PDB file of C-alpha atoms in Angstrom:
ATOM      1  CA  MET A   1      59.038  58.742  97.867  1.00 49.00           C
ATOM      2  CA  GLY A   2      60.256  58.562  93.679  1.00 57.00           C
ATOM      3  CA  ASN A   3      60.604  54.816  94.661  1.00 60.00           C
ATOM      4  CA  GLU A   4      58.387  54.274  96.258  1.00 62.00           C
ATOM      5  CA  GLN A   5      56.162  56.008  93.218  1.00 64.00           C
ATOM      6  CA  LYS A   6      57.931  54.366  90.414  1.00 70.00           C
ATOM      7  CA  GLY A   7      57.392  50.309  92.246  1.00 77.00           C
ATOM      8  CA  ARG A   8      53.638  51.629  92.050  1.00 78.00           C
ATOM      9  CA  ARG A   9      53.677  52.946  88.789  1.00 80.00           C
ATOM     10  CA  ASP A  10      55.288  49.760  87.838  1.00 85.00           C
ATOM     11  CA  PHE A  11      52.538  47.618  89.676  1.00 85.00           C
ATOM     12  CA  MET A  12      50.407  49.106  87.724  1.00 84.00           C
ATOM     13  CA  GLY A  13      51.509  49.056  84.252  1.00 84.00           C
ATOM     14  CA  MET A  14      52.060  44.989  84.798  1.00 87.00           C
ATOM     15  CA  ALA A  15      48.682  44.867  86.253  1.00 87.00           C
ATOM     16  CA  LEU A  16      47.232  46.239  83.689  1.00 89.00           C
ATOM     17  CA  GLY A  17      49.016  44.765  80.890  1.00 88.00           C
ATOM     18  CA  ALA A  18      48.417  41.704  82.530  1.00 88.00           C
ATOM     19  CA  CYS A  19      44.036  42.103  82.655  1.00 91.00           C
ATOM     20  CA  ALA A  20      45.020  43.613  78.518  1.00 89.00           C
ATOM     21  CA  ALA A  21      46.672  40.549  77.926  1.00 87.00           C
ATOM     22  CA  VAL A  22      43.868  37.871  79.005  1.00 89.00           C
ATOM     23  CA  GLY A  23      41.385  40.151  77.980  1.00 87.00           C
ATOM     24  CA  GLY A  24      43.272  40.449  74.470  1.00 87.00           C
ATOM     25  CA  VAL A  25      43.230  36.669  74.382  1.00 88.00           C
ATOM     26  CA  GLY A  26      39.337  36.305  76.165  1.00 84.00           C
ATOM     27  CA  ALA A  27      38.495  38.376  72.666  1.00 87.00           C
ATOM     28  CA  LEU A  28      40.217  35.294  70.272  1.00 86.00           C
ATOM     29  CA  TYR A  29      38.726  32.292  71.772  1.00 84.00           C
ATOM     30  CA  ALA A  30      35.521  34.398  71.602  1.00 82.00           C
ATOM     31  CA  ALA A  31      36.201  35.124  67.839  1.00 81.00           C
ATOM     32  CA  LYS A  32      37.318  31.829  67.272  1.00 80.00           C
ATOM     33  CA  ARG A  33      34.157  30.005  68.664  1.00 78.00           C
ATOM     34  CA  THR A  34      32.132  32.021  66.406  1.00 79.00           C
ATOM     35  CA  TRP A  35      34.317  30.653  63.422  1.00 78.00           C
ATOM     36  CA  ASP A  36      33.045  27.119  63.898  1.00 75.00           C
ATOM     37  CA  PRO A  37      29.683  25.913  62.916  1.00 70.00           C
ATOM     38  CA  LEU A  38      27.567  25.214  64.888  1.00 70.00           C
ATOM     39  CA  PRO A  39      26.874  21.745  66.458  1.00 66.00           C
ATOM     40  CA  SER A  40      23.906  21.120  64.542  1.00 63.00           C
ATOM     41  CA  VAL A  41      25.309  22.426  60.780  1.00 63.00           C
ATOM     42  CA  LYS A  42      28.074  19.858  62.180  1.00 61.00           C
ATOM     43  CA  ALA A  43      24.913  16.983  62.518  1.00 59.00           C
ATOM     44  CA  ALA A  44      23.658  17.973  58.661  1.00 63.00           C
ATOM     45  CA  GLY A  45      26.838  16.808  57.288  1.00 75.00           C
ATOM     46  CA  PHE A  46      26.994  13.502  58.203  1.00 85.00           C
ATOM     47  CA  THR A  47      24.193  10.515  57.162  1.00 89.00           C
ATOM     48  CA  THR A  48      24.014   7.117  58.077  1.00 91.00           C
ATOM     49  CA  ILE A  49      22.041   4.914  55.985  1.00 93.00           C
ATOM     50  CA  ASP A  50      20.970   1.371  56.961  1.00 94.00           C
ATOM     51  CA  LEU A  51      21.235  -0.843  53.651  1.00 93.00           C
ATOM     52  CA  SER A  52      20.263  -4.367  55.289  1.00 92.00           C
ATOM     53  CA  GLY A  53      17.091  -4.174  54.722  1.00 91.00           C
ATOM     54  CA  ALA A  54      17.069  -2.539  51.070  1.00 94.00           C
ATOM     55  CA  LYS A  55      14.270  -4.549  48.969  1.00 95.00           C
ATOM     56  CA  PRO A  56      16.034  -4.878  45.077  1.00 95.00           C
ATOM     57  CA  ASN A  57      14.687  -1.783  42.721  1.00 93.00           C
ATOM     58  CA  GLU A  58      13.123  -0.141  45.422  1.00 94.00           C
ATOM     59  CA  LEU A  59      14.010   3.418  45.879  1.00 95.00           C
ATOM     60  CA  ILE A  60      14.716   4.713  49.204  1.00 95.00           C
ATOM     61  CA  VAL A  61      14.965   9.043  48.942  1.00 95.00           C
ATOM     62  CA  GLU A  62      17.163   9.929  51.838  1.00 93.00           C
ATOM     63  CA  LYS A  63      17.642  13.167  52.133  1.00 91.00           C
ATOM     64  CA  TRP A  64      21.576  14.566  53.153  1.00 89.00           C
ATOM     65  CA  ARG A  65      22.826  18.043  54.000  1.00 86.00           C
ATOM     66  CA  GLY A  66      19.126  19.216  52.378  1.00 86.00           C
ATOM     67  CA  LYS A  67      18.857  17.504  49.061  1.00 91.00           C
ATOM     68  CA  PRO A  68      17.500  13.926  48.257  1.00 94.00           C
ATOM     69  CA  ILE A  69      19.737  11.488  47.939  1.00 95.00           C
ATOM     70  CA  PHE A  70      18.409   8.818  45.495  1.00 96.00           C
ATOM     71  CA  VAL A  71      19.504   4.721  46.953  1.00 96.00           C
ATOM     72  CA  LEU A  72      18.617   2.309  44.747  1.00 96.00           C
ATOM     73  CA  LYS A  73      19.122  -1.435  45.242  1.00 96.00           C
ATOM     74  CA  LYS A  74      20.029  -3.269  41.506  1.00 95.00           C
ATOM     75  CA  THR A  75      18.622  -6.404  40.813  1.00 94.00           C
ATOM     76  CA  ALA A  76      20.324  -9.853  39.248  1.00 92.00           C
ATOM     77  CA  ASP A  77      19.708  -8.454  35.865  1.00 93.00           C
ATOM     78  CA  MET A  78      20.227  -4.823  36.424  1.00 92.00           C
ATOM     79  CA  GLU A  79      24.282  -3.657  33.829  1.00 91.00           C
ATOM     80  CA  ALA A  80      26.622  -3.679  36.708  1.00 92.00           C
ATOM     81  CA  ASN A  81      28.386   0.069  35.778  1.00 93.00           C
ATOM     82  CA  ASP A  82      31.272   1.169  37.507  1.00 92.00           C
ATOM     83  CA  ARG A  83      29.595   4.097  39.150  1.00 92.00           C
ATOM     84  CA  ASP A  84      27.509   1.289  41.669  1.00 94.00           C
ATOM     85  CA  VAL A  85      27.998   1.150  44.951  1.00 94.00           C
ATOM     86  CA  VAL A  86      29.629  -2.902  45.862  1.00 93.00           C
ATOM     87  CA  ILE A  87      28.516  -3.630  49.661  1.00 92.00           C
ATOM     88  CA  GLY A  88      29.561  -7.177  50.524  1.00 89.00           C
ATOM     89  CA  THR A  89      27.918  -8.924  47.183  1.00 91.00           C
ATOM     90  CA  ASP A  90      24.727  -6.182  45.760  1.00 94.00           C
ATOM     91  CA  ARG A  91      25.056  -3.376  44.268  1.00 95.00           C
ATOM     92  CA  PHE A  92      23.815  -0.088  44.470  1.00 96.00           C
ATOM     93  CA  HIS A  93      22.730   2.285  42.761  1.00 95.00           C
ATOM     94  CA  VAL A  94      23.577   6.518  44.886  1.00 96.00           C
ATOM     95  CA  SER A  95      22.931   9.582  43.857  1.00 95.00           C
ATOM     96  CA  ILE A  96      21.983  13.094  44.638  1.00 95.00           C
ATOM     97  CA  GLY A  97      18.647  13.287  43.331  1.00 93.00           C
ATOM     98  CA  LEU A  98      18.675  16.765  41.702  1.00 93.00           C
ATOM     99  CA  CYS A  99      18.180  16.833  37.574  1.00 90.00           C
ATOM    100  CA  THR A 100      21.664  18.500  36.501  1.00 88.00           C
ATOM    101  CA  HIS A 101      20.258  19.534  33.413  1.00 88.00           C
ATOM    102  CA  LEU A 102      17.564  22.061  36.026  1.00 87.00           C
ATOM    103  CA  GLY A 103      18.383  20.833  39.396  1.00 86.00           C
ATOM    104  CA  CYS A 104      14.907  19.458  39.297  1.00 90.00           C
ATOM    105  CA  ILE A 105      13.954  15.550  41.174  1.00 93.00           C
ATOM    106  CA  PRO A 106      13.528  12.900  39.528  1.00 94.00           C
ATOM    107  CA  ALA A 107      11.179   9.977  38.965  1.00 95.00           C
ATOM    108  CA  TYR A 108      11.583   6.665  39.471  1.00 95.00           C
ATOM    109  CA  LYS A 109      10.189   4.389  37.224  1.00 94.00           C
ATOM    110  CA  ASN A 110       9.873   1.081  38.435  1.00 91.00           C
ATOM    111  CA  ASP A 111       8.732  -0.642  34.727  1.00 91.00           C
ATOM    112  CA  THR A 112      11.408   0.886  32.903  1.00 93.00           C
ATOM    113  CA  LYS A 113      14.207   1.124  35.521  1.00 93.00           C
ATOM    114  CA  THR A 114      15.310   5.085  34.235  1.00 93.00           C
ATOM    115  CA  PHE A 115      14.726   7.813  36.394  1.00 95.00           C
ATOM    116  CA  PHE A 116      12.524  10.585  34.081  1.00 94.00           C
ATOM    117  CA  CYS A 117      12.500  13.764  35.053  1.00 91.00           C
ATOM    118  CA  ALA A 118       9.529  15.237  33.782  1.00 86.00           C
ATOM    119  CA  CYS A 119      10.400  19.300  33.110  1.00 84.00           C
ATOM    120  CA  HIS A 120      12.556  18.900  30.029  1.00 85.00           C
ATOM    121  CA  GLY A 121      11.802  15.304  29.260  1.00 87.00           C
ATOM    122  CA  GLY A 122      15.006  14.321  31.406  1.00 90.00           C
ATOM    123  CA  VAL A 123      16.091  10.551  30.981  1.00 94.00           C
ATOM    124  CA  PHE A 124      18.521   9.099  33.424  1.00 94.00           C
ATOM    125  CA  ASP A 125      19.057   4.531  33.351  1.00 94.00           C
ATOM    126  CA  VAL A 126      19.633   2.728  36.734  1.00 94.00           C
ATOM    127  CA  SER A 127      22.975   4.315  36.922  1.00 93.00           C
ATOM    128  CA  GLY A 128      22.077   7.915  37.207  1.00 91.00           C
ATOM    129  CA  VAL A 129      24.110   7.750  33.382  1.00 92.00           C
ATOM    130  CA  ASN A 130      22.126  10.182  31.822  1.00 93.00           C
ATOM    131  CA  GLU A 131      20.467   9.008  27.688  1.00 90.00           C
ATOM    132  CA  PRO A 132      22.258  11.285  24.787  1.00 89.00           C
ATOM    133  CA  GLY A 133      20.518  13.539  22.743  1.00 86.00           C
ATOM    134  CA  LEU A 134      18.628  14.548  26.386  1.00 89.00           C
ATOM    135  CA  PRO A 135      18.923  17.788  28.085  1.00 88.00           C
ATOM    136  CA  PRO A 136      20.695  17.071  30.989  1.00 89.00           C
ATOM    137  CA  PRO A 137      24.690  17.497  30.324  1.00 91.00           C
ATOM    138  CA  SER A 138      25.778  14.577  32.877  1.00 92.00           C
ATOM    139  CA  PRO A 139      24.869  11.930  34.956  1.00 94.00           C
ATOM    140  CA  LEU A 140      23.247  12.137  38.567  1.00 93.00           C
ATOM    141  CA  GLU A 141      26.279  13.454  40.546  1.00 94.00           C
ATOM    142  CA  ILE A 142      27.430  10.353  43.400  1.00 95.00           C
ATOM    143  CA  PRO A 143      27.752  11.906  47.272  1.00 94.00           C
ATOM    144  CA  PRO A 144      31.397  11.510  48.851  1.00 94.00           C
ATOM    145  CA  PHE A 145      30.003   8.418  50.721  1.00 94.00           C
ATOM    146  CA  LYS A 146      31.936   5.665  53.200  1.00 94.00           C
ATOM    147  CA  ILE A 147      31.268   1.656  53.108  1.00 95.00           C
ATOM    148  CA  ALA A 148      30.761   0.713  57.061  1.00 93.00           C
ATOM    149  CA  GLY A 149      29.325  -2.694  57.172  1.00 92.00           C
ATOM    150  CA  THR A 150      26.066  -2.670  55.369  1.00 93.00           C
ATOM    151  CA  LYS A 151      25.950   0.973  56.046  1.00 94.00           C
ATOM    152  CA  LEU A 152      26.841   4.043  53.708  1.00 94.00           C
ATOM    153  CA  ILE A 153      27.488   7.193  55.401  1.00 93.00           C
ATOM    154  CA  LEU A 154      27.009  10.003  53.611  1.00 92.00           C
ATOM    155  CA  GLY A 155      29.050  12.541  54.022  1.00 89.00           C
ATOM    156  CA  GLU A 156      32.348  11.396  54.502  1.00 88.00           C
ATOM    157  CA  GLU A 157      34.733  10.405  51.300  1.00 91.00           C
ATOM    158  CA  GLY A 158      35.321   6.174  52.128  1.00 92.00           C
ATOM    159  CA  PRO A 159      38.373   3.836  50.322  1.00 94.00           C
ATOM    160  CA  GLU A 160      35.275   3.452  47.469  1.00 94.00           C
ATOM    161  CA  TYR A 161      34.386   7.232  46.963  1.00 93.00           C
ATOM    162  CA  LYS A 162      38.171   8.095  46.002  1.00 93.00           C
ATOM    163  CA  GLN A 163      38.407   5.432  43.793  1.00 93.00           C
ATOM    164  CA  MET A 164      35.575   6.601  41.780  1.00 91.00           C
ATOM    165  CA  LEU A 165      37.149  10.546  42.206  1.00 91.00           C
ATOM    166  CA  ALA A 166      40.262   8.516  40.739  1.00 92.00           C
ATOM    167  CA  ALA A 167      38.842   7.089  38.127  1.00 91.00           C
ATOM    168  CA  GLY A 168      36.642  10.494  37.072  1.00 87.00           C
ATOM    169  CA  ILE A 169      33.305   8.777  38.021  1.00 86.00           C
ATOM    170  CA  SER A 170      32.573  11.728  40.049  1.00 76.00           C
ATOM    171  CA  VAL A 171      33.435  15.220  39.758  1.00 65.00           C
TER     172      VAL A 171
END
């Protein structure tokens, strides 16, 4: 009777151990799922902008991660800048449309080809560089981007953006 009792105890111990192991794995899986971002959050991380229909000197405003993104196709008479995003033969200004002074949204003025922040008089040129002596402390920020043909993918770091980072143009 002792061996039979011991056999039952061994079986009960192994069964309990197996259930605990399965429960532990399930708990770890559930915990990992709660740490992963929701699909809606993942989808909000990337925004694709087709620039094939962009018109020169006409501002396109898109939304990326809740922030306005300025995209401006430069005309031939606009000065080239290292901050420009080049797609084919076209040059584009791409930036997060928030003033680096207090986070206001600057307006683009077609006639003067500048971005003007009315809150404190901040002015940025057509490449997003701040005018000296005015409140904004730095140029408009360039979001991470990748070029795919005539499309600009915001939120992904492509080789062009990495070159800007290495050159100290974007932070």
